[in-house]
Amino acid sequence: MKHVHCTARASLLLLTSFLIYLAGHSQSTMIRGKVSDAATKETISGASISVNNSSAATTSNSEGIFEVRAAENDAIIISYVGFETKTVKAAGTFIDVQLSQSVTQLNDVVVTALGIRKEVKKIGYAVQEVKGEDLIRARDQNPISGLTGKVAGLSVGPSAEMLRKPTVLLRGNEINLYVVDGIPISSDTWNISPDDIESYSILKGPTAAALYGSRAQYGAILITTKKGLKRKGFSVELNSTNAIDKGFLAFPRLQDEYGPGENALYAFGDGKGGGLNDNDYDVWGPKFAGQLIPQYDGKYDPNTTYTTTFPGGRVWKGNIAPTPWMARGKNNLGNFLRTGFQSTNNIALNASGDNYDLRFSLSNSSQKSIIPNTQLNITNFNLYGSYNVSKRFKLEANMNFNYQASPNFPDVDYGPNSLIYSVAIWTGADWNVNAPDIKGIWQPGKVGTQSVFAEYQRYH
């Protein structure tokens, strides 16, 4: 009996020691850090951060800051395009990481401002090239948006609105110049099909882009389009991409306990001040509790007077029948939006011979927005031909046609045309965005032409 007792005691001691060991080695903390360029000291956004032997991973934000959970002495791996990958040990709660530019890219060949291909080491300024084929696998309708995370010092802020150009920052300064086959373009980059792009060259700084003047004071993006095959022959290229758009990652938090009005008082009269606090949409009205209150959808009877008594003794009399005061639309913004869909299809014919190059390309992109009754169709047609008359004389011709069609262009910023402004900020939960009377926005006999005027009767 005594021997058994000693064995159990020894086993308990071993188990306790093992648990203490596991606790000491599995305890992890949140590590914050900052990623910057070792040469320029500028912060790097979009850098990849991962923890060795762990699924924890993240990226640095626009200020180069990141947060990742790791145990003490874990190996944290930081990498970014154009820079050497760096591994540091998790120590403390904050680490400062400085990445050095990769020296293996010195032998790369890029397109310069003059459209001439040269080795990087032979030019006296910073330039980086991205192959067009790298951006069509997981594409965006705007070819510039795909450069995110592929160019050192370049950040792209895509817009949630259709046909709104993305914000492109190079080393913290906005880029406003795009050059296509040596020609600066004044229009936006929606006019270019990603399937027609051979490569992107990012000229960094005024020295690199001095040829283009003051518009290129912070740099420029050169786009080289495809021009036939690199060998003799004929080819047919087909490309199709489909994507689902789930919309916003987060929605604003909205209260749904109180309705419109002021000082817990509200009664609808005409939406223009004829009622009780019904001339503006301040959500300081009565609490939703199912009580009967005159509302916009109540039946109007000029021969009947309805009396509503509020807590505190305030009495309202009117000709609109009271209806239950309830939160009918607790998630109006989310219920209003839908799942978007994007489909892009391209066919290209290429032919090359001893003295000529030909290319024909047709692209169609169809995007159904997350906003109802909104879609965008873009058709691109490109035709290129060249003929070598002699070794020193070459004829080239290039034609590009772009057609864009959309029934309307919604706005998601703050303003009267914005869905967030209308659905989330200046409305409440007293109405349901999917109710038949709310969705019936067209005047009888004028569907698609003239909507019902209800600006001050209800916000929708």
Tab-separated table of C-alpha atoms in Angstrom:
chain	number	residue	atom	x	y	z
A	1	MET	CA	0.000	0.000	0.000
A	2	LYS	CA	2.817	2.356	0.813
A	3	HIS	CA	4.599	1.480	-2.443
A	4	VAL	CA	1.487	2.284	-4.470
A	5	HIS	CA	1.156	5.616	-2.671
A	6	CYS	CA	4.739	6.598	-3.582
A	7	THR	CA	4.167	5.702	-7.248
A	8	ALA	CA	1.040	7.850	-7.427
A	9	ARG	CA	2.881	10.716	-5.771
A	10	ALA	CA	5.758	10.446	-8.262
A	11	SER	CA	3.337	10.355	-11.204
A	12	LEU	CA	1.552	13.419	-9.893
A	13	LEU	CA	4.877	15.251	-9.607
A	14	LEU	CA	5.807	14.388	-13.202
A	15	LEU	CA	2.392	15.480	-14.486
A	16	THR	CA	2.633	18.798	-12.637
A	17	SER	CA	6.127	19.445	-14.034
A	18	PHE	CA	4.920	18.643	-17.557
A	19	LEU	CA	1.978	21.030	-17.286
A	20	ILE	CA	4.257	23.795	-15.999
A	21	TYR	CA	6.575	23.159	-18.956
A	22	LEU	CA	3.705	23.382	-21.443
A	23	ALA	CA	2.355	26.552	-19.858
A	24	GLY	CA	5.748	28.208	-20.034
A	25	HIS	CA	6.245	27.321	-23.673
A	26	SER	CA	2.722	27.861	-24.996
A	27	GLN	CA	2.070	31.258	-23.430
A	28	SER	CA	1.856	33.833	-26.176
A	29	THR	CA	1.473	37.592	-26.182
A	30	MET	CA	0.492	40.221	-28.721
A	31	ILE	CA	3.627	41.597	-30.372
A	32	ARG	CA	3.473	45.010	-32.048
A	33	GLY	CA	6.057	46.172	-34.513
A	34	LYS	CA	6.960	48.630	-37.228
A	35	VAL	CA	8.390	47.855	-40.679
A	36	SER	CA	10.491	50.449	-42.492
A	37	ASP	CA	13.042	50.812	-45.292
A	38	ALA	CA	16.571	50.552	-43.902
A	39	ALA	CA	17.872	53.051	-46.466
A	40	THR	CA	15.165	55.728	-46.554
A	41	LYS	CA	13.604	55.087	-43.113
A	42	GLU	CA	10.183	55.285	-44.765
A	43	THR	CA	7.496	52.968	-43.426
A	44	ILE	CA	6.441	49.967	-45.523
A	45	SER	CA	2.755	49.115	-45.812
A	46	GLY	CA	1.567	45.703	-46.954
A	47	ALA	CA	4.594	43.782	-45.652
A	48	SER	CA	3.848	40.129	-44.835
A	49	ILE	CA	4.421	39.031	-41.242
A	50	SER	CA	4.207	35.387	-40.155
A	51	VAL	CA	5.268	33.321	-37.153
A	52	ASN	CA	7.382	30.224	-37.770
A	53	ASN	CA	5.596	26.932	-36.963
A	54	SER	CA	2.345	28.830	-36.395
A	55	SER	CA	-0.705	29.852	-38.402
A	56	ALA	CA	-0.496	33.422	-37.076
A	57	ALA	CA	0.042	35.919	-39.896
A	58	THR	CA	-0.785	39.519	-40.743
A	59	THR	CA	0.342	42.516	-42.833
A	60	SER	CA	1.597	45.971	-41.907
A	61	ASN	CA	-0.850	48.866	-42.237
A	62	SER	CA	-0.385	52.192	-44.029
A	63	GLU	CA	1.920	53.378	-41.231
A	64	GLY	CA	4.016	50.195	-41.257
A	65	ILE	CA	2.530	48.989	-37.959
A	66	PHE	CA	1.532	45.357	-37.380
A	67	GLU	CA	0.286	43.161	-34.545
A	68	VAL	CA	0.771	39.395	-34.311
A	69	ARG	CA	0.449	36.876	-31.490
A	70	ALA	CA	3.631	34.933	-30.724
A	71	ALA	CA	5.389	33.228	-27.839
A	72	GLU	CA	8.698	34.479	-26.481
A	73	ASN	CA	11.673	33.627	-28.731
A	74	ASP	CA	9.394	32.564	-31.604
A	75	ALA	CA	10.791	33.384	-35.044
A	76	ILE	CA	8.850	36.192	-36.747
A	77	ILE	CA	9.363	36.367	-40.520
A	78	ILE	CA	8.924	39.705	-42.330
A	79	SER	CA	8.952	39.912	-46.138
A	80	TYR	CA	8.052	42.420	-48.827
A	81	VAL	CA	8.452	42.615	-52.591
A	82	GLY	CA	11.821	44.105	-53.544
A	83	PHE	CA	13.337	43.624	-50.078
A	84	GLU	CA	15.334	40.912	-48.367
A	85	THR	CA	13.274	38.676	-46.070
A	86	LYS	CA	14.172	39.172	-42.420
A	87	THR	CA	13.672	36.900	-39.405
A	88	VAL	CA	13.634	38.269	-35.863
A	89	LYS	CA	12.954	36.708	-32.478
A	90	ALA	CA	9.893	37.709	-30.501
A	91	ALA	CA	11.239	39.629	-27.534
A	92	GLY	CA	9.314	42.182	-25.518
A	93	THR	CA	6.106	43.735	-26.796
A	94	PHE	CA	7.451	45.909	-29.631
A	95	ILE	CA	9.992	45.221	-32.386
A	96	ASP	CA	11.432	47.621	-34.941
A	97	VAL	CA	12.129	45.916	-38.280
A	98	GLN	CA	14.176	47.537	-41.036
A	99	LEU	CA	14.252	45.782	-44.405
A	100	SER	CA	17.074	46.159	-46.916
A	101	GLN	CA	16.366	46.281	-50.623
A	102	SER	CA	17.134	43.061	-52.467
A	103	VAL	CA	20.407	43.104	-54.402
A	104	THR	CA	19.288	40.218	-56.625
A	105	GLN	CA	17.202	42.626	-58.703
A	106	LEU	CA	20.174	44.618	-59.963
A	107	ASN	CA	20.394	42.538	-63.119
A	108	ASP	CA	16.691	42.995	-63.999
A	109	VAL	CA	15.785	44.592	-67.318
A	110	VAL	CA	13.124	47.315	-67.155
A	111	VAL	CA	11.439	49.836	-69.435
A	112	THR	CA	12.782	53.370	-68.944
A	113	ALA	CA	10.957	56.678	-69.396
A	114	LEU	CA	11.964	56.714	-73.077
A	115	GLY	CA	10.423	53.294	-73.619
A	116	ILE	CA	13.851	51.655	-73.996
A	117	ARG	CA	14.652	48.413	-72.159
A	118	LYS	CA	17.832	48.639	-70.058
A	119	GLU	CA	19.411	46.851	-67.137
A	120	VAL	CA	18.676	48.431	-63.775
A	121	LYS	CA	22.364	48.753	-62.930
A	122	LYS	CA	22.915	50.896	-66.046
A	123	ILE	CA	20.388	53.566	-65.136
A	124	GLY	CA	20.871	56.116	-62.384
A	125	TYR	CA	17.455	56.066	-60.779
A	126	ALA	CA	14.998	53.736	-59.060
A	127	VAL	CA	12.622	51.766	-61.266
A	128	GLN	CA	10.747	48.511	-60.780
A	129	GLU	CA	8.870	46.351	-63.270
A	130	VAL	CA	5.854	44.064	-62.819
A	131	LYS	CA	4.753	41.567	-65.453
A	132	GLY	CA	1.198	42.001	-66.695
A	133	GLU	CA	0.504	38.270	-66.484
A	134	ASP	CA	1.006	38.434	-62.710
A	135	LEU	CA	-2.035	40.703	-62.361
A	136	ILE	CA	-4.655	38.847	-64.409
A	137	ARG	CA	-4.850	35.697	-62.284
A	138	ALA	CA	-6.759	37.454	-59.479
A	139	ARG	CA	-7.719	40.558	-61.373
A	140	ASP	CA	-9.412	43.832	-60.669
A	141	GLN	CA	-11.366	45.710	-63.315
A	142	ASN	CA	-8.970	48.620	-62.930
A	143	PRO	CA	-5.465	47.427	-63.921
A	144	ILE	CA	-3.726	49.721	-61.414
A	145	SER	CA	-5.510	48.239	-58.376
A	146	GLY	CA	-3.683	44.945	-58.932
A	147	LEU	CA	-0.300	46.528	-58.118
A	148	THR	CA	-1.053	46.395	-54.391
A	149	GLY	CA	1.807	44.686	-52.533
A	150	LYS	CA	3.864	44.081	-55.692
A	151	VAL	CA	5.985	47.251	-55.788
A	152	ALA	CA	8.246	48.506	-53.009
A	153	GLY	CA	7.003	51.820	-51.639
A	154	LEU	CA	3.757	51.733	-53.640
A	155	SER	CA	0.340	51.553	-51.999
A	156	VAL	CA	-2.990	51.474	-53.812
A	157	GLY	CA	-6.244	52.435	-52.132
A	158	PRO	CA	-9.076	51.089	-54.304
A	159	SER	CA	-12.424	52.865	-54.151
A	160	ALA	CA	-15.658	51.112	-53.222
A	161	GLU	CA	-17.425	53.177	-55.883
A	162	MET	CA	-17.677	52.136	-59.498
A	163	LEU	CA	-15.438	54.031	-61.934
A	164	ARG	CA	-13.785	55.977	-59.097
A	165	LYS	CA	-10.050	55.922	-59.725
A	166	PRO	CA	-7.887	54.274	-57.065
A	167	THR	CA	-5.586	56.407	-54.929
A	168	VAL	CA	-1.987	55.509	-55.803
A	169	LEU	CA	0.749	56.603	-53.393
A	170	LEU	CA	4.456	56.171	-54.119
A	171	ARG	CA	6.627	56.789	-51.056
A	172	GLY	CA	3.729	58.697	-49.523
A	173	ASN	CA	3.061	60.962	-52.530
A	174	GLU	CA	0.182	60.584	-54.968
A	175	ILE	CA	0.969	59.490	-58.527
A	176	ASN	CA	-0.995	61.394	-61.187
A	177	LEU	CA	0.745	60.354	-64.402
A	178	TYR	CA	0.276	57.194	-66.446
A	179	VAL	CA	2.118	56.614	-69.711
A	180	VAL	CA	0.847	54.000	-72.171
A	181	ASP	CA	3.355	52.959	-74.855
A	182	GLY	CA	5.201	56.256	-74.448
A	183	ILE	CA	2.087	58.453	-74.567
A	184	PRO	CA	0.889	60.212	-71.377
A	185	ILE	CA	-2.845	59.711	-70.933
A	186	SER	CA	-5.218	62.252	-69.428
A	187	SER	CA	-8.081	59.802	-68.898
A	188	ASP	CA	-8.278	57.281	-66.076
A	189	THR	CA	-6.973	53.720	-66.268
A	190	TRP	CA	-10.440	52.181	-66.576
A	191	ASN	CA	-9.894	52.533	-70.337
A	192	ILE	CA	-7.197	49.835	-70.380
A	193	SER	CA	-7.851	46.108	-70.301
A	194	PRO	CA	-5.471	44.155	-68.013
A	195	ASP	CA	-5.333	41.440	-70.700
A	196	ASP	CA	-3.609	43.852	-73.099
A	197	ILE	CA	-0.792	44.823	-70.716
A	198	GLU	CA	2.664	43.303	-71.170
A	199	SER	CA	4.345	45.013	-68.213
A	200	TYR	CA	4.237	47.882	-65.718
A	201	SER	CA	7.305	50.015	-64.998
A	202	ILE	CA	7.154	52.212	-61.918
A	203	LEU	CA	9.489	55.208	-62.186
A	204	LYS	CA	10.307	56.341	-58.653
A	205	GLY	CA	11.005	60.007	-58.037
A	206	PRO	CA	11.509	63.095	-60.232
A	207	THR	CA	14.827	61.893	-61.667
A	208	ALA	CA	13.273	58.755	-63.122
A	209	ALA	CA	10.337	60.592	-64.658
A	210	ALA	CA	11.990	63.933	-65.518
A	211	LEU	CA	11.049	63.453	-69.185
A	212	TYR	CA	7.379	64.071	-68.352
A	213	GLY	CA	7.739	67.335	-66.443
A	214	SER	CA	5.989	68.553	-63.300
A	215	ARG	CA	3.166	65.997	-63.488
A	216	ALA	CA	5.748	63.330	-62.742
A	217	GLN	CA	7.445	65.108	-59.832
A	218	TYR	CA	6.768	62.119	-57.561
A	219	GLY	CA	7.137	59.443	-60.237
A	220	ALA	CA	5.081	57.805	-62.961
A	221	ILE	CA	3.685	54.452	-64.018
A	222	LEU	CA	4.597	53.244	-67.498
A	223	ILE	CA	2.328	50.678	-69.142
A	224	THR	CA	3.612	48.645	-72.083
A	225	THR	CA	0.914	46.834	-74.057
A	226	LYS	CA	1.241	43.516	-75.862
A	227	LYS	CA	2.371	43.570	-79.485
A	228	GLY	CA	2.043	40.171	-81.077
A	229	LEU	CA	4.196	37.111	-80.423
A	230	LYS	CA	7.897	37.005	-79.630
A	231	ARG	CA	8.304	34.248	-82.185
A	232	LYS	CA	6.931	33.439	-85.635
A	233	GLY	CA	3.523	31.795	-85.652
A	234	PHE	CA	-0.112	32.192	-84.706
A	235	SER	CA	-1.847	31.884	-81.334
A	236	VAL	CA	-5.274	32.226	-79.764
A	237	GLU	CA	-5.581	33.299	-76.117
A	238	LEU	CA	-8.733	32.861	-74.039
A	239	ASN	CA	-9.072	34.172	-70.505
A	240	SER	CA	-12.078	34.200	-68.187
A	241	THR	CA	-12.243	35.410	-64.587
A	242	ASN	CA	-15.238	35.432	-62.246
A	243	ALA	CA	-15.378	36.877	-58.745
A	244	ILE	CA	-17.937	37.409	-55.989
A	245	ASP	CA	-18.048	40.706	-54.092
A	246	LYS	CA	-19.347	40.441	-50.531
A	247	GLY	CA	-19.176	44.212	-50.044
A	248	PHE	CA	-18.115	46.026	-46.896
A	249	LEU	CA	-15.991	44.258	-44.301
A	250	ALA	CA	-17.737	46.128	-41.482
A	251	PHE	CA	-20.866	48.196	-41.019
A	252	PRO	CA	-21.369	51.246	-38.807
A	253	ARG	CA	-22.937	50.456	-35.452
A	254	LEU	CA	-26.401	52.001	-35.283
A	255	GLN	CA	-28.828	52.216	-32.383
A	256	ASP	CA	-32.247	50.592	-32.848
A	257	GLU	CA	-33.917	51.307	-29.491
A	258	TYR	CA	-35.290	54.778	-30.206
A	259	GLY	CA	-37.099	56.241	-33.192
A	260	PRO	CA	-37.241	59.721	-34.741
A	261	GLY	CA	-38.267	62.777	-32.749
A	262	GLU	CA	-37.029	64.879	-29.863
A	263	ASN	CA	-37.436	64.611	-26.095
A	264	ALA	CA	-39.183	61.226	-26.531
A	265	LEU	CA	-41.953	62.913	-28.557
A	266	TYR	CA	-42.919	62.169	-32.159
A	267	ALA	CA	-46.078	62.076	-34.253
A	268	PHE	CA	-46.192	62.145	-38.041
A	269	GLY	CA	-48.294	64.855	-39.651
A	270	ASP	CA	-46.938	65.666	-43.086
A	271	GLY	CA	-43.161	65.280	-42.670
A	272	LYS	CA	-42.717	69.036	-43.003
A	273	GLY	CA	-43.401	70.152	-39.456
A	274	GLY	CA	-47.163	69.608	-39.473
A	275	GLY	CA	-46.817	66.876	-36.886
A	276	LEU	CA	-44.905	66.576	-33.664
A	277	ASN	CA	-41.144	66.832	-34.322
A	278	ASP	CA	-41.596	65.373	-37.830
A	279	ASN	CA	-39.743	68.061	-39.795
A	280	ASP	CA	-36.279	66.503	-39.357
A	281	TYR	CA	-34.866	63.106	-38.546
A	282	ASP	CA	-33.363	63.337	-35.066
A	283	VAL	CA	-33.362	59.954	-33.333
A	284	TRP	CA	-34.291	61.236	-29.870
A	285	GLY	CA	-37.888	60.106	-30.078
A	286	PRO	CA	-39.909	57.522	-28.140
A	287	LYS	CA	-38.441	54.140	-27.307
A	288	PHE	CA	-39.680	51.267	-29.464
A	289	ALA	CA	-42.136	49.381	-27.254
A	290	GLY	CA	-45.094	48.616	-29.530
A	291	GLN	CA	-47.129	51.647	-28.383
A	292	LEU	CA	-49.491	53.292	-30.890
A	293	ILE	CA	-48.020	56.431	-32.505
A	294	PRO	CA	-48.973	58.193	-35.799
A	295	GLN	CA	-46.381	57.264	-38.452
A	296	TYR	CA	-45.766	57.898	-42.152
A	297	ASP	CA	-47.652	54.752	-43.205
A	298	GLY	CA	-50.725	55.407	-41.053
A	299	LYS	CA	-54.101	55.833	-42.764
A	300	TYR	CA	-55.220	59.432	-43.164
A	301	ASP	CA	-58.871	60.157	-42.357
A	302	PRO	CA	-59.902	63.835	-42.410
A	303	ASN	CA	-63.156	62.991	-40.633
A	304	THR	CA	-61.526	61.267	-37.660
A	305	THR	CA	-59.383	62.773	-34.917
A	306	TYR	CA	-56.944	60.445	-33.202
A	307	THR	CA	-55.549	61.246	-29.756
A	308	THR	CA	-52.099	60.095	-28.623
A	309	THR	CA	-50.917	60.618	-25.045
A	310	PHE	CA	-47.175	60.435	-24.332
A	311	PRO	CA	-45.442	59.727	-21.001
A	312	GLY	CA	-45.317	63.004	-19.125
A	313	GLY	CA	-48.824	63.997	-20.191
A	314	ARG	CA	-48.135	65.505	-23.638
A	315	VAL	CA	-51.177	64.990	-25.896
A	316	TRP	CA	-51.207	64.987	-29.698
A	317	LYS	CA	-54.317	65.053	-31.879
A	318	GLY	CA	-54.293	64.428	-35.612
A	319	ASN	CA	-55.984	62.705	-38.545
A	320	ILE	CA	-53.463	59.888	-39.061
A	321	ALA	CA	-54.310	56.564	-37.457
A	322	PRO	CA	-51.611	55.472	-34.970
A	323	THR	CA	-49.744	52.226	-35.712
A	324	PRO	CA	-47.453	50.089	-33.513
A	325	TRP	CA	-44.147	51.833	-32.765
A	326	MET	CA	-41.613	49.089	-33.480
A	327	ALA	CA	-38.081	48.635	-34.808
A	328	ARG	CA	-39.007	47.281	-38.232
A	329	GLY	CA	-35.608	47.720	-39.835
A	330	LYS	CA	-32.780	46.837	-37.464
A	331	ASN	CA	-30.321	46.149	-40.295
A	332	ASN	CA	-31.514	48.345	-43.143
A	333	LEU	CA	-28.086	48.948	-44.654
A	334	GLY	CA	-27.141	45.262	-44.686
A	335	ASN	CA	-30.563	44.255	-46.018
A	336	PHE	CA	-30.377	46.885	-48.739
A	337	LEU	CA	-27.083	45.641	-50.167
A	338	ARG	CA	-26.650	42.440	-52.151
A	339	THR	CA	-23.819	40.156	-53.176
A	340	GLY	CA	-21.943	41.582	-56.152
A	341	PHE	CA	-20.579	39.603	-59.074
A	342	GLN	CA	-17.849	40.356	-61.583
A	343	SER	CA	-17.107	38.489	-64.802
A	344	THR	CA	-14.289	39.331	-67.228
A	345	ASN	CA	-13.697	37.535	-70.532
A	346	ASN	CA	-11.009	38.110	-73.157
A	347	ILE	CA	-10.039	36.663	-76.518
A	348	ALA	CA	-6.808	37.631	-78.280
A	349	LEU	CA	-5.405	36.609	-81.675
A	350	ASN	CA	-1.660	36.979	-82.255
A	351	ALA	CA	0.371	36.529	-85.412
A	352	SER	CA	4.043	37.230	-86.087
A	353	GLY	CA	6.314	36.734	-89.057
A	354	ASP	CA	9.739	37.779	-90.285
A	355	ASN	CA	8.688	41.372	-90.915
A	356	TYR	CA	5.359	41.860	-89.176
A	357	ASP	CA	3.452	41.585	-85.890
A	358	LEU	CA	-0.330	41.572	-85.515
A	359	ARG	CA	-2.573	41.445	-82.461
A	360	PHE	CA	-6.324	41.625	-82.038
A	361	SER	CA	-7.900	41.661	-78.577
A	362	LEU	CA	-11.504	41.901	-77.388
A	363	SER	CA	-12.394	42.115	-73.685
A	364	ASN	CA	-15.715	42.382	-71.918
A	365	SER	CA	-16.137	43.006	-68.217
A	366	SER	CA	-19.494	42.916	-66.477
A	367	GLN	CA	-19.881	43.944	-62.855
A	368	LYS	CA	-23.056	43.710	-60.793
A	369	SER	CA	-22.657	46.101	-57.895
A	370	ILE	CA	-23.472	45.390	-54.258
A	371	ILE	CA	-25.995	48.227	-54.655
A	372	PRO	CA	-29.313	47.204	-56.279
A	373	ASN	CA	-30.124	48.488	-59.777
A	374	THR	CA	-26.458	49.270	-60.376
A	375	GLN	CA	-24.099	47.548	-62.766
A	376	LEU	CA	-21.161	48.350	-65.011
A	377	ASN	CA	-20.232	46.951	-68.410
A	378	ILE	CA	-16.876	47.695	-70.037
A	379	THR	CA	-15.878	46.601	-73.540
A	380	ASN	CA	-12.304	47.017	-74.793
A	381	PHE	CA	-11.184	46.514	-78.379
A	382	ASN	CA	-7.497	46.683	-79.284
A	383	LEU	CA	-5.833	46.273	-82.674
A	384	TYR	CA	-2.076	46.494	-83.224
A	385	GLY	CA	0.031	46.044	-86.335
A	386	SER	CA	3.674	46.636	-87.238
A	387	TYR	CA	5.777	46.088	-90.344
A	388	ASN	CA	9.553	46.263	-90.706
A	389	VAL	CA	10.176	48.050	-93.990
A	390	SER	CA	13.930	47.770	-93.426
A	391	LYS	CA	16.334	47.226	-90.565
A	392	ARG	CA	16.088	50.908	-89.666
A	393	PHE	CA	12.527	51.737	-90.641
A	394	LYS	CA	9.428	50.324	-88.973
A	395	LEU	CA	5.745	51.182	-89.358
A	396	GLU	CA	3.438	50.818	-86.345
A	397	ALA	CA	-0.285	51.399	-85.856
A	398	ASN	CA	-2.364	50.898	-82.738
A	399	MET	CA	-6.096	51.429	-82.230
A	400	ASN	CA	-7.914	51.157	-78.915
A	401	PHE	CA	-11.659	51.466	-78.346
A	402	ASN	CA	-13.305	51.553	-74.925
A	403	TYR	CA	-17.017	51.590	-74.141
A	404	GLN	CA	-18.456	51.936	-70.635
A	405	ALA	CA	-22.140	51.688	-69.744
A	406	SER	CA	-23.932	51.953	-66.409
A	407	PRO	CA	-27.486	52.986	-65.446
A	408	ASN	CA	-26.150	55.046	-62.532
A	409	PHE	CA	-23.054	55.659	-60.466
A	410	PRO	CA	-23.764	55.337	-56.741
A	411	ASP	CA	-21.869	57.270	-54.119
A	412	VAL	CA	-20.697	55.777	-50.820
A	413	ASP	CA	-19.149	58.951	-49.399
A	414	TYR	CA	-20.892	61.422	-47.093
A	415	GLY	CA	-23.469	63.377	-49.063
A	416	PRO	CA	-27.118	63.317	-50.216
A	417	ASN	CA	-26.336	60.827	-53.005
A	418	SER	CA	-24.620	58.362	-50.700
A	419	LEU	CA	-26.370	55.155	-49.705
A	420	ILE	CA	-24.632	55.227	-46.316
A	421	TYR	CA	-25.780	58.829	-45.822
A	422	SER	CA	-29.370	57.994	-46.782
A	423	VAL	CA	-29.815	54.486	-45.382
A	424	ALA	CA	-27.648	54.542	-42.261
A	425	ILE	CA	-27.074	58.102	-41.041
A	426	TRP	CA	-30.327	59.920	-41.826
A	427	THR	CA	-32.759	57.097	-41.187
A	428	GLY	CA	-33.780	54.915	-38.290
A	429	ALA	CA	-35.189	51.528	-37.463
A	430	ASP	CA	-38.836	52.680	-37.592
A	431	TRP	CA	-39.101	51.645	-41.253
A	432	ASN	CA	-37.990	48.586	-43.218
A	433	VAL	CA	-35.964	49.072	-46.376
A	434	ASN	CA	-37.579	45.977	-47.932
A	435	ALA	CA	-41.173	47.025	-47.191
A	436	PRO	CA	-43.322	47.238	-50.369
A	437	ASP	CA	-44.207	50.896	-49.779
A	438	ILE	CA	-40.530	51.789	-49.398
A	439	LYS	CA	-39.377	49.838	-52.451
A	440	GLY	CA	-42.174	51.335	-54.554
A	441	ILE	CA	-40.214	54.444	-55.502
A	442	TRP	CA	-41.685	55.042	-58.984
A	443	GLN	CA	-44.722	57.136	-59.819
A	444	PRO	CA	-47.597	55.197	-61.448
A	445	GLY	CA	-47.069	54.979	-65.197
A	446	LYS	CA	-43.548	56.466	-64.931
A	447	VAL	CA	-41.496	53.474	-63.856
A	448	GLY	CA	-37.814	54.106	-64.502
A	449	THR	CA	-38.489	57.728	-65.375
A	450	GLN	CA	-39.748	59.652	-62.349
A	451	SER	CA	-39.674	58.645	-58.701
A	452	VAL	CA	-42.076	59.507	-55.919
A	453	PHE	CA	-41.097	62.731	-54.163
A	454	ALA	CA	-40.777	61.832	-50.490
A	455	GLU	CA	-37.675	63.695	-49.402
A	456	TYR	CA	-39.289	65.185	-46.309
A	457	GLN	CA	-42.005	62.597	-45.761
A	458	ARG	CA	-39.535	59.788	-45.200
A	459	TYR	CA	-35.819	59.317	-45.815
A	460	HIS	CA	-35.135	56.562	-48.364
